[in-house]
Coordinates of N, CA and C and ligand atoms in Angstrom, one line a residue:
X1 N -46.0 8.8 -67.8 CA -44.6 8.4 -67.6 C -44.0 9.1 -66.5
X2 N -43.9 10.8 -66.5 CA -43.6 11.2 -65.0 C -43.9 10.7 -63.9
X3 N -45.1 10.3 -63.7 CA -45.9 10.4 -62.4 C -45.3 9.0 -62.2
X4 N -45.2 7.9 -62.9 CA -45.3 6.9 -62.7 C -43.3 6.5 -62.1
X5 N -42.5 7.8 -63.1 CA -41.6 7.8 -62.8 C -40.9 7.9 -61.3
X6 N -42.1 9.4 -61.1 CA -41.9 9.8 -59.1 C -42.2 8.8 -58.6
X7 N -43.6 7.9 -58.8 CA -43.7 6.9 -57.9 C -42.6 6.0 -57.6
X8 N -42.4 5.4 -58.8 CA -41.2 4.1 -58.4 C -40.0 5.1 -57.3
X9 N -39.8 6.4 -57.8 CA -38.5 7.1 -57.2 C -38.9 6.7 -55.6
X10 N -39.9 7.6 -55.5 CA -40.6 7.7 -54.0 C -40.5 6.3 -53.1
X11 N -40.5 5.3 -53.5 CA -41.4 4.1 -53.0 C -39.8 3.2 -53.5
X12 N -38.9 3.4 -53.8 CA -38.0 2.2 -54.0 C -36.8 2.7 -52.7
X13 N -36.3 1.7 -52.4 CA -35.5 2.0 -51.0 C -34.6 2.5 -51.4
X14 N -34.0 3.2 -50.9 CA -32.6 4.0 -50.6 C -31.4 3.2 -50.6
X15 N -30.3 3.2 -50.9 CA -29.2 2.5 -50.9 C -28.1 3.7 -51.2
X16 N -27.1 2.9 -50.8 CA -25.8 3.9 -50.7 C -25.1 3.1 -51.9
X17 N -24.5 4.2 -53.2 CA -24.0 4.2 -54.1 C -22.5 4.1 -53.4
X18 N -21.5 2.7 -54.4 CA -19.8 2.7 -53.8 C -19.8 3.0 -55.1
X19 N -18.2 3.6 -55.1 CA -17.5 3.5 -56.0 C -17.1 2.5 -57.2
X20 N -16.9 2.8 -58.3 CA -16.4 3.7 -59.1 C -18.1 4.6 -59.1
X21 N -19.1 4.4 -59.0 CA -20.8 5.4 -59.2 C -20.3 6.7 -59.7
X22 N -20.5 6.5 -60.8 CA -20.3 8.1 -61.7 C -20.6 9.7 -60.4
X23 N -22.2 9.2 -60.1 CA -22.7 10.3 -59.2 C -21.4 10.7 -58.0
X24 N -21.1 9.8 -57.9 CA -19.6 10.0 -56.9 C -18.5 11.1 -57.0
X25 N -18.6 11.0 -58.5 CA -17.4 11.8 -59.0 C -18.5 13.3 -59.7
X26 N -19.9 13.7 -59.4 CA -20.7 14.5 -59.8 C -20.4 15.7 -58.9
X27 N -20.1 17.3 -59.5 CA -20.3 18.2 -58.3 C -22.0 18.4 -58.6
X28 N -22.7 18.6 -57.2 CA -24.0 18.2 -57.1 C -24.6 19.4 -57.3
X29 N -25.7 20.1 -57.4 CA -26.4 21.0 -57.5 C -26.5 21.7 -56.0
X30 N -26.8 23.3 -56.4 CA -27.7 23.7 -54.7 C -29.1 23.7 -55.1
X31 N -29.7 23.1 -53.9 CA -31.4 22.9 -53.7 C -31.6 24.4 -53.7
X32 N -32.9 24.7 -55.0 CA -34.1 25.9 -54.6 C -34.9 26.0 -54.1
X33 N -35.6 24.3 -53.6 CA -37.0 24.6 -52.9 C -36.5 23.2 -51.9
X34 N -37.6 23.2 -50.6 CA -37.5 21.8 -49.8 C -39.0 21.7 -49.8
X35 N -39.4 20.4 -50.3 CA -40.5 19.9 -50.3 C -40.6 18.7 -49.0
X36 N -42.1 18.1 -48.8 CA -42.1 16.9 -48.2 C -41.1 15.7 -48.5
X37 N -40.8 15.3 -50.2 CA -40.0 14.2 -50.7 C -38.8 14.4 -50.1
X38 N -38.4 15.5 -50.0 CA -36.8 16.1 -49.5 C -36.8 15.9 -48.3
X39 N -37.5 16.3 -47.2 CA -37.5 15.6 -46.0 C -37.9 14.2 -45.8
X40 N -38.6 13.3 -46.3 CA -38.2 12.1 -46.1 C -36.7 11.4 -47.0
X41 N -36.5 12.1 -47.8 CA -35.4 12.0 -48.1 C -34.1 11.8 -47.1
X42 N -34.3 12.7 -46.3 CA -33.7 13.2 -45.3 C -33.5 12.2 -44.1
X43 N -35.2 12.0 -44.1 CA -35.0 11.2 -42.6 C -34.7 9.6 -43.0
X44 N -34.7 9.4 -44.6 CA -34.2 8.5 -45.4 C -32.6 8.5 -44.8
X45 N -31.8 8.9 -45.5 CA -30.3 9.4 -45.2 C -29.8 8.7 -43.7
X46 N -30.7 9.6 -42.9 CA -30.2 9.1 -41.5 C -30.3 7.9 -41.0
X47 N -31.0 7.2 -41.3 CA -31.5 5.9 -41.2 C -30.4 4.9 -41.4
X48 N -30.5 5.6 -43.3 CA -28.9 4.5 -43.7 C -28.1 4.3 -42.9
X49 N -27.2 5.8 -42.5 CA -26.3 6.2 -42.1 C -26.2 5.3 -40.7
X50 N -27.0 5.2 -39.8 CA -26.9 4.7 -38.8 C -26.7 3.3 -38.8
X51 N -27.5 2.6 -40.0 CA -27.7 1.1 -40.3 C -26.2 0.7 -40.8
X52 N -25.7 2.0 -41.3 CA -24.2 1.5 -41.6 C -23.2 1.9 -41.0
X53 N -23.5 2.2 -39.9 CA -22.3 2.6 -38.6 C -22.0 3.8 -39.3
X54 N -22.5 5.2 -39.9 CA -21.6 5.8 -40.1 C -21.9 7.0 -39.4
X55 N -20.8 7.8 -39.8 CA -21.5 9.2 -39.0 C -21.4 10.5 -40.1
X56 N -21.6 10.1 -41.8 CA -22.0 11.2 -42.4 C -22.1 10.6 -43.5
X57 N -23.3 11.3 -44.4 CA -23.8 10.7 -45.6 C -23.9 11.7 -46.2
X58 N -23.5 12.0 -47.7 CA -24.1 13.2 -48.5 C -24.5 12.2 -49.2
X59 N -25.9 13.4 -49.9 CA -26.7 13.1 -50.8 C -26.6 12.0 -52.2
X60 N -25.2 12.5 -52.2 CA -24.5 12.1 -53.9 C -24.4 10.3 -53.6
X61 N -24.0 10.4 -52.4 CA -24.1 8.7 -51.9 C -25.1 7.7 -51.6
X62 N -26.0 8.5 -52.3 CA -27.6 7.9 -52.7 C -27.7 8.3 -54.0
X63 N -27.4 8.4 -54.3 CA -27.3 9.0 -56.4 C -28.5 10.2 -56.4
X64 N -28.1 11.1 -55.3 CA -28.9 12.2 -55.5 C -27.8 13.6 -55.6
X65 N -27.9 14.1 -56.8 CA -27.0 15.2 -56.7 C -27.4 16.5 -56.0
X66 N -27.8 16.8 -55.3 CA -27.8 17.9 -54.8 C -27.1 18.3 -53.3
X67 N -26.7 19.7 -53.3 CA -26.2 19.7 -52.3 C -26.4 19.7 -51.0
X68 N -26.4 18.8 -50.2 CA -27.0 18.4 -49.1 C -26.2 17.7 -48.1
X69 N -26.0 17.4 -46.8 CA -25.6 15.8 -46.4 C -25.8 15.9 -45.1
X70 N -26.0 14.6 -44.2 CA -26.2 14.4 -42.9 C -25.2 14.0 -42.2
X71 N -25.3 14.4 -41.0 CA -24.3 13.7 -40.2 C -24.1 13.6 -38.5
X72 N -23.6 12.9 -37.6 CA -23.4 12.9 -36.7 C -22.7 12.1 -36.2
X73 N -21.5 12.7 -35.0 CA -20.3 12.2 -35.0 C -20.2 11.5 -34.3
X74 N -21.6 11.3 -33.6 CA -21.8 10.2 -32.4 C -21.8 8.5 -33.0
X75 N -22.4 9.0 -34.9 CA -22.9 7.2 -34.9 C -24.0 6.6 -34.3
X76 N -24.8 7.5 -33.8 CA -26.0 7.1 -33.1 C -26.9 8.1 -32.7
X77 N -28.3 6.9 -33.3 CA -29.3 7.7 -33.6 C -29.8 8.6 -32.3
X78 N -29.6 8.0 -31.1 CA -30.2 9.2 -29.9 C -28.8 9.8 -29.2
X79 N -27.6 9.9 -29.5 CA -26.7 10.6 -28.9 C -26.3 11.6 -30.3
X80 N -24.9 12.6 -29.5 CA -24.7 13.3 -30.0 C -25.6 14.1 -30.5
X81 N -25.2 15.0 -32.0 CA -25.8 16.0 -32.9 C -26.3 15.4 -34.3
X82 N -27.1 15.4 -34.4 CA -27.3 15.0 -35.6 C -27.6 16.3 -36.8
X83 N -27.0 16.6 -37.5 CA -27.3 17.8 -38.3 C -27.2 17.9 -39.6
X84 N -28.4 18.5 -40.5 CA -28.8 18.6 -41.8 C -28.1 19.6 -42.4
X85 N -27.6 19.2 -43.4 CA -26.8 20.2 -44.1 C -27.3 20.7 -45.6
X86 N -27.6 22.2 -45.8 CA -28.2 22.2 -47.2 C -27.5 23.6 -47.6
X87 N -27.1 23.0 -48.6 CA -26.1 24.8 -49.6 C -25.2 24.7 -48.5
X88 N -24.2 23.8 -48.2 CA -23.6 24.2 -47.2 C -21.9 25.0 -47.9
X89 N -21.7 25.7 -47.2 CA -19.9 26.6 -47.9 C -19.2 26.7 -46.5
X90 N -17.6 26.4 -46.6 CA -16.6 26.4 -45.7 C -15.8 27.4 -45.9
X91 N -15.4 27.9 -45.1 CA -14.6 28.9 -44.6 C -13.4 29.2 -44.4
X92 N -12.6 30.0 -43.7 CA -11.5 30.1 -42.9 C -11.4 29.1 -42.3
X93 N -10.5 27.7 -43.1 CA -9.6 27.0 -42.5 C -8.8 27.4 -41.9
X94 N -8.4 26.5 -40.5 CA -7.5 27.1 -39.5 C -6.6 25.8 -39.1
X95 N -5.5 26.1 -39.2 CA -5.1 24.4 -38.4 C -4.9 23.3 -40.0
X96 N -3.7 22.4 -39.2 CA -3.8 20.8 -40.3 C -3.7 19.8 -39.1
X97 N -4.2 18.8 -39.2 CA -4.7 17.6 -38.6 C -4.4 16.2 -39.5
X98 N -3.6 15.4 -39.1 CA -3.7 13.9 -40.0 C -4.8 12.7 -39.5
X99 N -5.2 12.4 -39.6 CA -6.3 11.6 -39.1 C -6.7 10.2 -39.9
X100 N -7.0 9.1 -39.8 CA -7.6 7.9 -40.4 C -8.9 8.4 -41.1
X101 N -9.5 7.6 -42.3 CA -10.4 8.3 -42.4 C -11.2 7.3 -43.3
X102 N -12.5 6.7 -43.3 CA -13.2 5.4 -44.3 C -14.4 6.3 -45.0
X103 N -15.3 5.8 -45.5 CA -16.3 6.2 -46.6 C -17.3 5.1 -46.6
X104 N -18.3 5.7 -46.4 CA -19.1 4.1 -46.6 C -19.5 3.7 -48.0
X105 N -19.2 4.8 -49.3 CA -19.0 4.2 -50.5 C -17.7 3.7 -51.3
X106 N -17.1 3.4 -50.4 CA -16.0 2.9 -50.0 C -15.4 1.6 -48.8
X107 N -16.7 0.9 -48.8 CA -16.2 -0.4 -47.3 C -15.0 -1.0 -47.5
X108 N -14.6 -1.0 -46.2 CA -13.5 -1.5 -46.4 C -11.8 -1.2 -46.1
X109 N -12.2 0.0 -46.8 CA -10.5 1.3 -47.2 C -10.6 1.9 -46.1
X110 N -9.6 2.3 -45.8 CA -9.2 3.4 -44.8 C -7.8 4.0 -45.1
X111 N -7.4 5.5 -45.0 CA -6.1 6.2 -45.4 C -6.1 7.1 -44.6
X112 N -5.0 7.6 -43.9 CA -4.5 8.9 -43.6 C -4.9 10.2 -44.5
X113 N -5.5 11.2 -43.6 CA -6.0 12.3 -44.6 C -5.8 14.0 -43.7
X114 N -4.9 14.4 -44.7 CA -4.9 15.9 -43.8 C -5.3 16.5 -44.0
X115 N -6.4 17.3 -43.3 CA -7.4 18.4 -43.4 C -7.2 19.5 -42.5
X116 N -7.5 20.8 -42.2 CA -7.8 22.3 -41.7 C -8.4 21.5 -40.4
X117 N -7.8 22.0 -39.1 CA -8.6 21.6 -38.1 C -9.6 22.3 -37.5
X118 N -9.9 23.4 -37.8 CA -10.9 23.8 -37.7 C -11.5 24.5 -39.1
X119 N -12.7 25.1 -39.4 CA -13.4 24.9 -40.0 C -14.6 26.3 -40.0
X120 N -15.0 27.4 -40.8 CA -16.6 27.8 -40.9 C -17.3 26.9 -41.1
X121 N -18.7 27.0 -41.2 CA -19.6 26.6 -41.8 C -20.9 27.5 -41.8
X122 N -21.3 27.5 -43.3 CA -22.5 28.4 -43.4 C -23.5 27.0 -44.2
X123 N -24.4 27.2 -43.5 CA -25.4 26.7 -44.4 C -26.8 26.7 -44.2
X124 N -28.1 26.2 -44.7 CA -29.7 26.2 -44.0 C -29.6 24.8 -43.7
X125 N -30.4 24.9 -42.4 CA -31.3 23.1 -42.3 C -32.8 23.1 -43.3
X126 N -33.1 22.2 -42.6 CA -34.6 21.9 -43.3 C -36.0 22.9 -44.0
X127 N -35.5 23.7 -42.4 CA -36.9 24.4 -42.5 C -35.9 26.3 -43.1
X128 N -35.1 25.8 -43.5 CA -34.8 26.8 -44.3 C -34.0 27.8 -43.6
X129 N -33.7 27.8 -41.7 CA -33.2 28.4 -41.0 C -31.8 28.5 -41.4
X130 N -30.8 29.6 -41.7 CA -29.3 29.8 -41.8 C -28.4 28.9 -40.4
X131 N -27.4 28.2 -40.8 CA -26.7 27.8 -39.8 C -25.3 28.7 -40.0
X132 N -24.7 28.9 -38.8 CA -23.7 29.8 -39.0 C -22.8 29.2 -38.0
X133 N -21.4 28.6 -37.9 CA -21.0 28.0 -36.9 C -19.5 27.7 -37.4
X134 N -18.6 27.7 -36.2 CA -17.1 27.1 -36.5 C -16.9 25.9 -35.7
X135 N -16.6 24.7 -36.6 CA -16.5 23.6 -36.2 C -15.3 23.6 -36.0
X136 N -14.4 22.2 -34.9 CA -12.9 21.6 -35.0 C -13.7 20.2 -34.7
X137 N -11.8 19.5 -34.7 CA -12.0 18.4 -34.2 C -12.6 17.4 -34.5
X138 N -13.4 16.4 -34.3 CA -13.9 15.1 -35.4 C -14.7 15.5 -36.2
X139 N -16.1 16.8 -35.6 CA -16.9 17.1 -36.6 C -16.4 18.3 -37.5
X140 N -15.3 18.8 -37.3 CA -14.7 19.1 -38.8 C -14.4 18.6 -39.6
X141 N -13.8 17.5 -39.6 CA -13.7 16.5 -40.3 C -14.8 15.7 -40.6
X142 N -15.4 15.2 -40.7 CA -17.1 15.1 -41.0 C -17.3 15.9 -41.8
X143 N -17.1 17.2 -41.5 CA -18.3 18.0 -42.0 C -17.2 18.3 -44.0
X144 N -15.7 18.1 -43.7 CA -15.2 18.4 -44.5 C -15.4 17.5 -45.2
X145 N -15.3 16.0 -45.0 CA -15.9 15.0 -45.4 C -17.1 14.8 -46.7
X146 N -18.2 15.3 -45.9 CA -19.0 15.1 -46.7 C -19.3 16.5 -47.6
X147 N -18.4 17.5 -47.1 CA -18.5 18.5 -48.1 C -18.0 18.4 -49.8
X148 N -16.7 17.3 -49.1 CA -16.3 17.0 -50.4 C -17.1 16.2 -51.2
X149 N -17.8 15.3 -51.0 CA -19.0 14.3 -51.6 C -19.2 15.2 -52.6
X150 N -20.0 16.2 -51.8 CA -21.0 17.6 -52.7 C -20.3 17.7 -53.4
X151 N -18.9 18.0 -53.4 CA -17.8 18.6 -54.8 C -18.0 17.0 -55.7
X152 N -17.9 15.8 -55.4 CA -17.1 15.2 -56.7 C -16.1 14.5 -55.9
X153 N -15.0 14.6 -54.7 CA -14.5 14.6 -53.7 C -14.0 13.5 -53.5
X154 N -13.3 12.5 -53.0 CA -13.0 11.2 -52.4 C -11.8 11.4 -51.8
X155 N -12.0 10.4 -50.1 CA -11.2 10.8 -49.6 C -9.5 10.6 -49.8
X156 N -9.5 9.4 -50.6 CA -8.3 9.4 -51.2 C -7.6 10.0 -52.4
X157 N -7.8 10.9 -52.8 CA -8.3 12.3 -53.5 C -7.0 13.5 -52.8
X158 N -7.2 13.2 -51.4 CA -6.6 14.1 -50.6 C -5.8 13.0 -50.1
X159 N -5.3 12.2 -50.4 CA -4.0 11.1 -49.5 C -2.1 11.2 -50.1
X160 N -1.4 11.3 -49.8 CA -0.1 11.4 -50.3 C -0.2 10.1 -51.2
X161 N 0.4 10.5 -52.1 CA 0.7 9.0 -53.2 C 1.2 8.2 -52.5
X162 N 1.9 8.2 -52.0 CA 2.4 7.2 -50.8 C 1.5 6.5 -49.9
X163 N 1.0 7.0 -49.5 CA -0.1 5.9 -48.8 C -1.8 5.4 -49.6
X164 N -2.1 6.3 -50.4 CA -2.8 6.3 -51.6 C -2.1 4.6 -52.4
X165 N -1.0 4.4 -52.9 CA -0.4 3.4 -53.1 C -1.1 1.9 -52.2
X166 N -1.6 2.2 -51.1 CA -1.7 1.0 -50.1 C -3.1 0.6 -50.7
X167 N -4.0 1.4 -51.2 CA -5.3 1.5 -51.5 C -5.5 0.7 -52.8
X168 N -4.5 1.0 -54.0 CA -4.9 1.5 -55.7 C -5.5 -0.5 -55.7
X169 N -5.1 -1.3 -55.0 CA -5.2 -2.9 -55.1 C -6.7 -2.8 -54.9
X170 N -7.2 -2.3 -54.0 CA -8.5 -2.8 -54.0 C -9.6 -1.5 -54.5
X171 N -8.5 -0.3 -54.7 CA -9.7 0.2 -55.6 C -10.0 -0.2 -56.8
X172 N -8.7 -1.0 -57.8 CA -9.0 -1.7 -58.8 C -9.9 -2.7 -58.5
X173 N -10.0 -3.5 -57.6 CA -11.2 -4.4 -57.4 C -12.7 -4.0 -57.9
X174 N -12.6 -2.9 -56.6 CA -13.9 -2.2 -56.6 C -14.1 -2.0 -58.6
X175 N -13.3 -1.4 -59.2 CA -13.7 -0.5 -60.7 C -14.3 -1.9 -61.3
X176 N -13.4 -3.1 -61.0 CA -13.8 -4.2 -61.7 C -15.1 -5.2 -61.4
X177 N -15.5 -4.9 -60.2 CA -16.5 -5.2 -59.7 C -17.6 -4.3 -60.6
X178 N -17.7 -3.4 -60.6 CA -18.3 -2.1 -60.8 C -18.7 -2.7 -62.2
X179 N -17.2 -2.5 -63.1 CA -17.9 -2.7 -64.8 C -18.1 -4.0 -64.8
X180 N -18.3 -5.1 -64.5 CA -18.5 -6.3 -64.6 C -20.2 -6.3 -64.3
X181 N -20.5 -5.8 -63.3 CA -22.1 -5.7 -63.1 C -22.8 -4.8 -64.3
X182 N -21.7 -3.6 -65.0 CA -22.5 -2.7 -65.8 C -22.8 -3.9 -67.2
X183 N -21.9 -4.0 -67.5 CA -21.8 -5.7 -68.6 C -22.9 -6.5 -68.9
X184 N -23.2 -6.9 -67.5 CA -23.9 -7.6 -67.2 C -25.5 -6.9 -67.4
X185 N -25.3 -5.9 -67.2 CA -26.9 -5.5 -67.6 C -27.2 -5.3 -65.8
X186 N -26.6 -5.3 -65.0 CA -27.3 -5.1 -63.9 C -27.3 -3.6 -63.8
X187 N -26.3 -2.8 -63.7 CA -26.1 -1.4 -63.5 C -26.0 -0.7 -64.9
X188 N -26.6 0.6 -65.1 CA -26.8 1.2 -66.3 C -25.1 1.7 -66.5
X189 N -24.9 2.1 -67.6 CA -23.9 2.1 -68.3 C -23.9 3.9 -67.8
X190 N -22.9 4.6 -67.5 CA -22.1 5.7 -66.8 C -23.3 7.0 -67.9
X191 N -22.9 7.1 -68.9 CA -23.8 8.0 -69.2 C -25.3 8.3 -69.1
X192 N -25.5 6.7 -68.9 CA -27.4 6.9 -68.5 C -27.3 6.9 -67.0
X193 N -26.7 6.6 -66.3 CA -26.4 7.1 -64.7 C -26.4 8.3 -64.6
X194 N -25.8 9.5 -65.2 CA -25.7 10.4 -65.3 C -27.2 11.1 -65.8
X195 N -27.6 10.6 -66.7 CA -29.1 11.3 -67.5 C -29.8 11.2 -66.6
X196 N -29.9 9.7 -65.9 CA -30.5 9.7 -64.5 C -31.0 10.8 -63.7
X197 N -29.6 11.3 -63.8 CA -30.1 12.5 -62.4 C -30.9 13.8 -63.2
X198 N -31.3 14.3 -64.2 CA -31.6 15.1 -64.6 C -33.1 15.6 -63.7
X199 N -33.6 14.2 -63.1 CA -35.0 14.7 -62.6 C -34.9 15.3 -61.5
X200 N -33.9 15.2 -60.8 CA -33.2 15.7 -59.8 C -32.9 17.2 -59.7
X201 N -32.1 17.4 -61.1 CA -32.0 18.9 -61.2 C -33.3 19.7 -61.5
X202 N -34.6 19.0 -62.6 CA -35.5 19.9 -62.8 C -36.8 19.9 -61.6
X203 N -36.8 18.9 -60.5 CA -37.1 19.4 -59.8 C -36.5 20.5 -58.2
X204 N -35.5 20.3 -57.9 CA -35.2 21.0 -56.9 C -34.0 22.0 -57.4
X205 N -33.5 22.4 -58.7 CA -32.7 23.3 -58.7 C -33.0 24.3 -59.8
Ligands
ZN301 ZN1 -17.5 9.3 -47.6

């Protein structure tokens, strides 16, 4: 039943979990080991990311809890930086910045969102090397972005009720969309979404 379990895991395509996805609202685990699956995992992620115009994906937005996420602020796969994020922790916020801001588990929305304009960041890449670096400017935002994912996080979460109000219309949509498919037997029902991820934690945490 394991093995047969990893296989389907391994071998079934990646997709990006929207909202309401329980995993969305999950603070994720930190990774103890990086295997091979975790790097194509990886090179999984970027792929999405680019196939959906975006420039940052955490883990959780593939119904994988752990803490992790990719990103690059270019949106494209041979420009800019592309950078792996693992155990990543922020810093000495510096600065506020208002900025536009979408989600790709989220198509569609977009809100004003104030964040620290500059930024630490500590974390490992792949091969386990420490990243140590102070970000500003769009890839702070990114990187705060998808830091938040790792927490549980949405960007509307951080929006003044006031403009949050422009949103609540179609994130009621989205919820209704959501439990109408669970109903239906298409999507598992929130608590077995959640048991879901257990294989997640006993292997990498
Ligand atoms: Zn997002």
């Amino acid at each position: 039943l394991e093995k047969a379990h990893v296989q389907f895991r391994s071998t079934m395509p990646l997709s990006i979990i929207q909202y309401p996805h329980p995993t969305l609202r999950v603070r994720s685990k930190p990774i103890r080991r990086v295997d091979q699956e975790l790097r194509d995992l990886v090179a999984q992620m970027l792929e999405l990311m680019y196939q959906a115009e975006g420039v940052g994906l955490a883990a959780n937005q593939v119904n994988v809890p752990l803490r992790l996420f990719v990103a690059n602020p270019s949106g494209q796969p041979d420009e800019g930086e592309e950078l792996v994020l693992i155990n990543p922790e922020l810093e000495r916020p510096k600065g506020n910045e208002t900025s536009q801001e979408g989600c790709l588990s989220l198509p569609g929305l977009y809100g004003q969102v104030k964040r620290p304009k500059s930024v630490r960041v500590s974390a490992y890449d792949l091969s386990g090397n420490p990243i140590e670096r102070v970000v500003d400017g769009f890839l702070a935002r990114v990187i705060q972005h998808e830091n938040d994912h790792i927490n549980g996080v949405l960007f509307f979460d951080r929006m003044s009720n006031e403009s949050r109000r422009d949103l609540d219309e179609r994130l009621a949509e989205m919820e209704t969309v959501f439990r109408s498919k669970q109903n239906a037997g298409g999507i598992s029902e929130d608590a077995q979404l959640i048991a879901d991820l257990d294989s997640w934690y006993d292997k990498y945490c």
